JSON list of C-alpha atoms in Angstrom, two decimals:
[
{"chain": "A", "resi": 1, "resn": "UNK", "atom": "CA", "xyz": [0.02, 0.01, 0.05]},
{"chain": "A", "resi": 2, "resn": "UNK", "atom": "CA", "xyz": [1.33, 3.73, -0.51]},
{"chain": "A", "resi": 3, "resn": "UNK", "atom": "CA", "xyz": [0.22, 6.99, 0.35]},
{"chain": "A", "resi": 4, "resn": "UNK", "atom": "CA", "xyz": [1.64, 10.53, -0.66]},
{"chain": "A", "resi": 5, "resn": "UNK", "atom": "CA", "xyz": [4.71, 10.02, 1.74]},
{"chain": "A", "resi": 6, "resn": "UNK", "atom": "CA", "xyz": [5.27, 6.17, 2.40]},
{"chain": "A", "resi": 7, "resn": "UNK", "atom": "CA", "xyz": [5.20, 2.69, 1.06]},
{"chain": "A", "resi": 8, "resn": "UNK", "atom": "CA", "xyz": [3.67, 0.06, 3.46]},
{"chain": "A", "resi": 9, "resn": "UNK", "atom": "CA", "xyz": [4.22, -3.57, 3.28]},
{"chain": "A", "resi": 10, "resn": "UNK", "atom": "CA", "xyz": [3.12, -6.56, 5.51]},
{"chain": "A", "resi": 11, "resn": "UNK", "atom": "CA", "xyz": [4.59, -10.21, 5.05]},
{"chain": "A", "resi": 12, "resn": "UNK", "atom": "CA", "xyz": [3.34, -13.11, 6.90]},
{"chain": "A", "resi": 13, "resn": "UNK", "atom": "CA", "xyz": [5.80, -16.18, 6.46]},
{"chain": "A", "resi": 14, "resn": "UNK", "atom": "CA", "xyz": [3.39, -18.90, 7.69]},
{"chain": "A", "resi": 15, "resn": "UNK", "atom": "CA", "xyz": [4.41, -22.20, 6.05]},
{"chain": "A", "resi": 16, "resn": "UNK", "atom": "CA", "xyz": [0.61, -22.69, 5.12]},
{"chain": "A", "resi": 17, "resn": "UNK", "atom": "CA", "xyz": [1.06, -20.00, 2.47]},
{"chain": "A", "resi": 18, "resn": "UNK", "atom": "CA", "xyz": [3.31, -22.15, 0.24]},
{"chain": "A", "resi": 19, "resn": "UNK", "atom": "CA", "xyz": [6.93, -23.08, -0.24]},
{"chain": "A", "resi": 20, "resn": "UNK", "atom": "CA", "xyz": [6.97, -24.15, 3.49]},
{"chain": "A", "resi": 21, "resn": "UNK", "atom": "CA", "xyz": [8.87, -21.10, 4.69]},
{"chain": "A", "resi": 22, "resn": "UNK", "atom": "CA", "xyz": [8.30, -19.86, 8.29]},
{"chain": "A", "resi": 23, "resn": "UNK", "atom": "CA", "xyz": [11.24, -17.46, 8.82]},
{"chain": "A", "resi": 24, "resn": "UNK", "atom": "CA", "xyz": [11.69, -14.18, 7.22]},
{"chain": "A", "resi": 25, "resn": "UNK", "atom": "CA", "xyz": [13.45, -14.27, 3.86]},
{"chain": "A", "resi": 26, "resn": "UNK", "atom": "CA", "xyz": [15.98, -11.52, 4.19]},
{"chain": "A", "resi": 27, "resn": "UNK", "atom": "CA", "xyz": [16.73, -10.83, 0.55]},
{"chain": "A", "resi": 28, "resn": "UNK", "atom": "CA", "xyz": [15.34, -10.76, -2.86]},
{"chain": "A", "resi": 29, "resn": "UNK", "atom": "CA", "xyz": [12.62, -8.11, -2.50]},
{"chain": "A", "resi": 30, "resn": "UNK", "atom": "CA", "xyz": [12.30, -5.88, -5.52]},
{"chain": "A", "resi": 31, "resn": "UNK", "atom": "CA", "xyz": [10.25, -2.61, -5.10]},
{"chain": "A", "resi": 32, "resn": "UNK", "atom": "CA", "xyz": [9.18, -0.57, -8.11]},
{"chain": "A", "resi": 33, "resn": "UNK", "atom": "CA", "xyz": [7.74, 3.03, -7.70]},
{"chain": "A", "resi": 34, "resn": "UNK", "atom": "CA", "xyz": [6.89, 4.40, -11.02]},
{"chain": "A", "resi": 35, "resn": "UNK", "atom": "CA", "xyz": [9.82, 3.87, -13.26]},
{"chain": "A", "resi": 36, "resn": "UNK", "atom": "CA", "xyz": [12.37, 3.40, -10.51]},
{"chain": "A", "resi": 37, "resn": "UNK", "atom": "CA", "xyz": [13.26, -0.11, -9.09]},
{"chain": "A", "resi": 38, "resn": "UNK", "atom": "CA", "xyz": [14.91, -0.96, -5.81]},
{"chain": "A", "resi": 39, "resn": "UNK", "atom": "CA", "xyz": [16.37, -3.93, -4.21]},
{"chain": "A", "resi": 40, "resn": "UNK", "atom": "CA", "xyz": [15.62, -4.29, -0.57]},
{"chain": "A", "resi": 41, "resn": "UNK", "atom": "CA", "xyz": [17.39, -6.54, 1.99]},
{"chain": "A", "resi": 42, "resn": "UNK", "atom": "CA", "xyz": [16.18, -6.79, 5.58]},
{"chain": "A", "resi": 43, "resn": "UNK", "atom": "CA", "xyz": [19.01, -6.13, 7.91]},
{"chain": "A", "resi": 44, "resn": "UNK", "atom": "CA", "xyz": [19.63, -8.63, 10.80]},
{"chain": "A", "resi": 45, "resn": "UNK", "atom": "CA", "xyz": [16.24, -10.77, 10.72]},
{"chain": "A", "resi": 46, "resn": "UNK", "atom": "CA", "xyz": [17.66, -13.52, 12.62]},
{"chain": "A", "resi": 47, "resn": "UNK", "atom": "CA", "xyz": [17.09, -15.08, 16.16]},
{"chain": "A", "resi": 48, "resn": "UNK", "atom": "CA", "xyz": [13.66, -13.70, 16.62]},
{"chain": "A", "resi": 49, "resn": "UNK", "atom": "CA", "xyz": [12.00, -14.45, 19.97]},
{"chain": "A", "resi": 50, "resn": "UNK", "atom": "CA", "xyz": [8.29, -15.40, 20.14]},
{"chain": "A", "resi": 51, "resn": "UNK", "atom": "CA", "xyz": [6.04, -12.37, 20.81]},
{"chain": "A", "resi": 52, "resn": "UNK", "atom": "CA", "xyz": [9.07, -9.92, 20.98]},
{"chain": "A", "resi": 53, "resn": "UNK", "atom": "CA", "xyz": [8.68, -7.57, 18.00]},
{"chain": "A", "resi": 54, "resn": "UNK", "atom": "CA", "xyz": [11.92, -6.07, 16.93]},
{"chain": "A", "resi": 55, "resn": "UNK", "atom": "CA", "xyz": [12.86, -3.01, 14.84]},
{"chain": "A", "resi": 56, "resn": "UNK", "atom": "CA", "xyz": [15.33, -3.42, 12.09]},
{"chain": "A", "resi": 57, "resn": "UNK", "atom": "CA", "xyz": [16.52, -1.58, 9.04]},
{"chain": "A", "resi": 58, "resn": "UNK", "atom": "CA", "xyz": [16.35, -2.19, 5.32]},
{"chain": "A", "resi": 59, "resn": "UNK", "atom": "CA", "xyz": [19.32, -1.86, 2.98]},
{"chain": "A", "resi": 60, "resn": "UNK", "atom": "CA", "xyz": [17.93, -0.08, -0.31]},
{"chain": "A", "resi": 61, "resn": "UNK", "atom": "CA", "xyz": [19.78, -0.09, -3.54]},
{"chain": "A", "resi": 62, "resn": "UNK", "atom": "CA", "xyz": [18.37, 1.69, -6.61]},
{"chain": "A", "resi": 63, "resn": "UNK", "atom": "CA", "xyz": [18.63, -0.18, -10.07]},
{"chain": "A", "resi": 64, "resn": "UNK", "atom": "CA", "xyz": [19.64, 2.81, -11.96]},
{"chain": "A", "resi": 65, "resn": "UNK", "atom": "CA", "xyz": [23.34, 1.80, -12.92]},
{"chain": "A", "resi": 66, "resn": "UNK", "atom": "CA", "xyz": [24.90, 4.28, -10.60]},
{"chain": "A", "resi": 67, "resn": "UNK", "atom": "CA", "xyz": [23.36, 3.56, -7.27]},
{"chain": "A", "resi": 68, "resn": "UNK", "atom": "CA", "xyz": [21.79, 6.96, -6.50]},
{"chain": "A", "resi": 69, "resn": "UNK", "atom": "CA", "xyz": [20.22, 5.17, -3.66]},
{"chain": "A", "resi": 70, "resn": "UNK", "atom": "CA", "xyz": [22.42, 2.95, -1.92]},
{"chain": "A", "resi": 71, "resn": "UNK", "atom": "CA", "xyz": [21.97, 2.97, 1.73]},
{"chain": "A", "resi": 72, "resn": "UNK", "atom": "CA", "xyz": [20.55, 1.28, 5.08]},
{"chain": "A", "resi": 73, "resn": "UNK", "atom": "CA", "xyz": [17.39, 3.02, 6.23]},
{"chain": "A", "resi": 74, "resn": "UNK", "atom": "CA", "xyz": [17.13, 2.38, 10.10]},
{"chain": "A", "resi": 75, "resn": "UNK", "atom": "CA", "xyz": [14.13, 1.12, 11.88]},
{"chain": "A", "resi": 76, "resn": "UNK", "atom": "CA", "xyz": [11.60, 1.06, 9.12]},
{"chain": "A", "resi": 77, "resn": "UNK", "atom": "CA", "xyz": [10.89, -2.59, 9.58]},
{"chain": "A", "resi": 78, "resn": "UNK", "atom": "CA", "xyz": [9.25, -4.48, 12.42]},
{"chain": "A", "resi": 79, "resn": "UNK", "atom": "CA", "xyz": [9.75, -8.17, 12.58]},
{"chain": "A", "resi": 80, "resn": "UNK", "atom": "CA", "xyz": [8.13, -10.67, 14.96]},
{"chain": "A", "resi": 81, "resn": "UNK", "atom": "CA", "xyz": [7.69, -14.46, 15.42]},
{"chain": "A", "resi": 82, "resn": "UNK", "atom": "CA", "xyz": [4.29, -15.46, 16.52]},
{"chain": "A", "resi": 83, "resn": "UNK", "atom": "CA", "xyz": [3.08, -19.02, 17.39]},
{"chain": "A", "resi": 84, "resn": "UNK", "atom": "CA", "xyz": [0.47, -20.41, 15.09]},
{"chain": "A", "resi": 85, "resn": "UNK", "atom": "CA", "xyz": [-1.57, -23.67, 15.02]},
{"chain": "A", "resi": 86, "resn": "UNK", "atom": "CA", "xyz": [-0.40, -25.83, 11.87]},
{"chain": "A", "resi": 87, "resn": "UNK", "atom": "CA", "xyz": [-0.21, -29.34, 10.62]},
{"chain": "A", "resi": 88, "resn": "UNK", "atom": "CA", "xyz": [2.91, -30.75, 12.16]},
{"chain": "A", "resi": 89, "resn": "UNK", "atom": "CA", "xyz": [4.13, -31.62, 8.58]},
{"chain": "A", "resi": 90, "resn": "UNK", "atom": "CA", "xyz": [3.86, -28.16, 7.58]},
{"chain": "A", "resi": 91, "resn": "UNK", "atom": "CA", "xyz": [5.61, -26.24, 10.33]},
{"chain": "A", "resi": 92, "resn": "UNK", "atom": "CA", "xyz": [6.96, -26.06, 13.75]},
{"chain": "A", "resi": 93, "resn": "UNK", "atom": "CA", "xyz": [4.30, -24.00, 15.39]},
{"chain": "A", "resi": 94, "resn": "UNK", "atom": "CA", "xyz": [5.55, -20.57, 14.58]},
{"chain": "A", "resi": 95, "resn": "UNK", "atom": "CA", "xyz": [5.74, -18.11, 11.85]},
{"chain": "A", "resi": 96, "resn": "UNK", "atom": "CA", "xyz": [7.49, -14.69, 11.34]},
{"chain": "A", "resi": 97, "resn": "UNK", "atom": "CA", "xyz": [5.89, -11.64, 10.07]},
{"chain": "A", "resi": 98, "resn": "UNK", "atom": "CA", "xyz": [7.28, -8.28, 8.84]},
{"chain": "A", "resi": 99, "resn": "UNK", "atom": "CA", "xyz": [5.77, -5.00, 8.26]},
{"chain": "A", "resi": 100, "resn": "UNK", "atom": "CA", "xyz": [7.61, -1.88, 7.12]},
{"chain": "A", "resi": 101, "resn": "UNK", "atom": "CA", "xyz": [6.82, 1.86, 6.45]},
{"chain": "A", "resi": 102, "resn": "UNK", "atom": "CA", "xyz": [9.40, 3.03, 4.01]},
{"chain": "A", "resi": 103, "resn": "UNK", "atom": "CA", "xyz": [9.42, 6.86, 3.35]},
{"chain": "A", "resi": 104, "resn": "UNK", "atom": "CA", "xyz": [9.48, 7.70, -0.11]},
{"chain": "A", "resi": 105, "resn": "UNK", "atom": "CA", "xyz": [11.99, 10.50, 0.58]},
{"chain": "A", "resi": 106, "resn": "UNK", "atom": "CA", "xyz": [14.58, 7.81, 1.34]},
{"chain": "A", "resi": 107, "resn": "UNK", "atom": "CA", "xyz": [14.16, 6.63, -2.04]},
{"chain": "A", "resi": 108, "resn": "UNK", "atom": "CA", "xyz": [14.53, 9.96, -3.70]},
{"chain": "A", "resi": 109, "resn": "UNK", "atom": "CA", "xyz": [10.97, 10.20, -4.80]},
{"chain": "A", "resi": 110, "resn": "UNK", "atom": "CA", "xyz": [8.43, 13.13, -4.06]},
{"chain": "A", "resi": 111, "resn": "UNK", "atom": "CA", "xyz": [4.88, 11.67, -3.81]},
{"chain": "A", "resi": 112, "resn": "UNK", "atom": "CA", "xyz": [2.99, 8.96, -5.34]},
{"chain": "A", "resi": 113, "resn": "UNK", "atom": "CA", "xyz": [-0.31, 10.39, -5.96]},
{"chain": "A", "resi": 114, "resn": "UNK", "atom": "CA", "xyz": [-0.79, 8.31, -9.24]},
{"chain": "A", "resi": 115, "resn": "UNK", "atom": "CA", "xyz": [2.32, 6.29, -9.53]},
{"chain": "A", "resi": 116, "resn": "UNK", "atom": "CA", "xyz": [2.29, 2.45, -9.66]},
{"chain": "A", "resi": 117, "resn": "UNK", "atom": "CA", "xyz": [3.91, 0.64, -6.91]},
{"chain": "A", "resi": 118, "resn": "UNK", "atom": "CA", "xyz": [4.80, -3.04, -6.99]},
{"chain": "A", "resi": 119, "resn": "UNK", "atom": "CA", "xyz": [6.73, -5.55, -4.71]},
{"chain": "A", "resi": 120, "resn": "UNK", "atom": "CA", "xyz": [8.00, -8.95, -5.52]},
{"chain": "A", "resi": 121, "resn": "UNK", "atom": "CA", "xyz": [10.31, -11.72, -4.34]},
{"chain": "A", "resi": 122, "resn": "UNK", "atom": "CA", "xyz": [11.04, -14.39, -6.52]},
{"chain": "A", "resi": 123, "resn": "UNK", "atom": "CA", "xyz": [12.66, -16.36, -3.54]},
{"chain": "A", "resi": 124, "resn": "UNK", "atom": "CA", "xyz": [9.18, -16.74, -2.18]},
{"chain": "A", "resi": 125, "resn": "UNK", "atom": "CA", "xyz": [7.25, -17.37, -5.64]},
{"chain": "A", "resi": 126, "resn": "UNK", "atom": "CA", "xyz": [5.89, -15.61, -8.49]},
{"chain": "A", "resi": 127, "resn": "UNK", "atom": "CA", "xyz": [3.34, -13.32, -6.76]},
{"chain": "A", "resi": 128, "resn": "UNK", "atom": "CA", "xyz": [3.70, -9.63, -7.47]},
{"chain": "A", "resi": 129, "resn": "UNK", "atom": "CA", "xyz": [1.72, -7.24, -5.11]},
{"chain": "A", "resi": 130, "resn": "UNK", "atom": "CA", "xyz": [0.51, -4.20, -6.96]},
{"chain": "A", "resi": 131, "resn": "UNK", "atom": "CA", "xyz": [-0.96, -0.81, -5.58]},
{"chain": "A", "resi": 132, "resn": "UNK", "atom": "CA", "xyz": [-1.19, 2.72, -6.84]},
{"chain": "A", "resi": 133, "resn": "UNK", "atom": "CA", "xyz": [-0.06, 5.34, -4.63]},
{"chain": "A", "resi": 134, "resn": "UNK", "atom": "CA", "xyz": [-2.34, 8.15, -3.24]},
{"chain": "A", "resi": 135, "resn": "UNK", "atom": "CA", "xyz": [-4.01, 9.23, -0.04]},
{"chain": "A", "resi": 136, "resn": "UNK", "atom": "CA", "xyz": [-7.36, 7.60, 0.76]},
{"chain": "A", "resi": 137, "resn": "UNK", "atom": "CA", "xyz": [-8.19, 10.76, 2.60]},
{"chain": "A", "resi": 138, "resn": "UNK", "atom": "CA", "xyz": [-11.44, 10.57, 4.50]},
{"chain": "A", "resi": 139, "resn": "UNK", "atom": "CA", "xyz": [-12.72, 7.63, 2.26]},
{"chain": "A", "resi": 140, "resn": "UNK", "atom": "CA", "xyz": [-11.75, 4.94, 4.49]},
{"chain": "A", "resi": 141, "resn": "UNK", "atom": "CA", "xyz": [-12.93, 6.59, 7.61]},
{"chain": "A", "resi": 142, "resn": "UNK", "atom": "CA", "xyz": [-16.19, 7.47, 6.15]},
{"chain": "A", "resi": 143, "resn": "UNK", "atom": "CA", "xyz": [-16.65, 3.76, 4.71]},
{"chain": "A", "resi": 144, "resn": "UNK", "atom": "CA", "xyz": [-15.73, 2.30, 8.27]},
{"chain": "A", "resi": 145, "resn": "UNK", "atom": "CA", "xyz": [-18.16, 4.60, 9.88]},
{"chain": "A", "resi": 146, "resn": "UNK", "atom": "CA", "xyz": [-20.87, 3.61, 7.45]},
{"chain": "A", "resi": 147, "resn": "UNK", "atom": "CA", "xyz": [-20.42, -0.14, 8.04]},
{"chain": "A", "resi": 148, "resn": "UNK", "atom": "CA", "xyz": [-20.48, 0.28, 11.82]},
{"chain": "A", "resi": 149, "resn": "UNK", "atom": "CA", "xyz": [-23.65, 2.46, 11.52]},
{"chain": "A", "resi": 150, "resn": "UNK", "atom": "CA", "xyz": [-25.17, -0.25, 9.17]},
{"chain": "A", "resi": 151, "resn": "UNK", "atom": "CA", "xyz": [-24.24, -3.12, 11.50]},
{"chain": "A", "resi": 152, "resn": "UNK", "atom": "CA", "xyz": [-25.93, -1.35, 14.39]},
{"chain": "A", "resi": 153, "resn": "UNK", "atom": "CA", "xyz": [-29.25, -0.86, 12.43]},
{"chain": "A", "resi": 154, "resn": "UNK", "atom": "CA", "xyz": [-29.27, -4.56, 11.54]},
{"chain": "A", "resi": 155, "resn": "UNK", "atom": "CA", "xyz": [-28.16, -5.86, 15.03]},
{"chain": "A", "resi": 156, "resn": "UNK", "atom": "CA", "xyz": [-29.99, -3.63, 17.41]},
{"chain": "A", "resi": 157, "resn": "UNK", "atom": "CA", "xyz": [-33.52, -4.56, 16.34]},
{"chain": "A", "resi": 158, "resn": "UNK", "atom": "CA", "xyz": [-32.44, -8.28, 16.47]},
{"chain": "A", "resi": 159, "resn": "UNK", "atom": "CA", "xyz": [-31.23, -7.85, 20.00]},
{"chain": "A", "resi": 160, "resn": "UNK", "atom": "CA", "xyz": [-34.31, -6.13, 21.12]},
{"chain": "A", "resi": 161, "resn": "UNK", "atom": "CA", "xyz": [-36.49, -9.05, 19.56]},
{"chain": "A", "resi": 162, "resn": "UNK", "atom": "CA", "xyz": [-34.20, -11.52, 21.26]},
{"chain": "A", "resi": 163, "resn": "UNK", "atom": "CA", "xyz": [-34.75, -9.79, 24.83]},
{"chain": "A", "resi": 164, "resn": "UNK", "atom": "CA", "xyz": [-38.40, -9.74, 24.25]},
{"chain": "A", "resi": 165, "resn": "UNK", "atom": "CA", "xyz": [-38.59, -13.40, 23.42]},
{"chain": "A", "resi": 166, "resn": "UNK", "atom": "CA", "xyz": [-36.58, -14.37, 26.55]},
{"chain": "A", "resi": 167, "resn": "UNK", "atom": "CA", "xyz": [-38.90, -12.51, 28.66]},
{"chain": "A", "resi": 168, "resn": "UNK", "atom": "CA", "xyz": [-42.01, -14.22, 27.52]}
]
């Protein structure tokens, strides 16, 4: 996901999602924002403890032939190992998760109002995530509020009917 200032990414390495991985894959991430492509490498993703999130950096390298961006961006990713219940043939009872918020300014990019953003890692399969940058503004808030109001309109009368039937 992206907004005007950042790229956001969430990864769940659950062995149930395919390829049997449960630990964070540290390298092979390719982020494209508009016409710029970057390699991302997770710094020190090892020895995570269950339910103890840890902030780490990402090494970012631009594929422009001269390395205009070639640096570590500190503390932009959060890693965590969490317990899961899976078939014993699939995993060992835990998975690792990563989420990051990477400022576009660190990539030398100003705003993503309508730029295409993709993320892929061929070490994890052939999936590619696609989004278009831009602010959702109040849209998400308005939709969430509408959904809550709609739920209340549907559920409250049913609860009243249930109470009446219990007291009869």
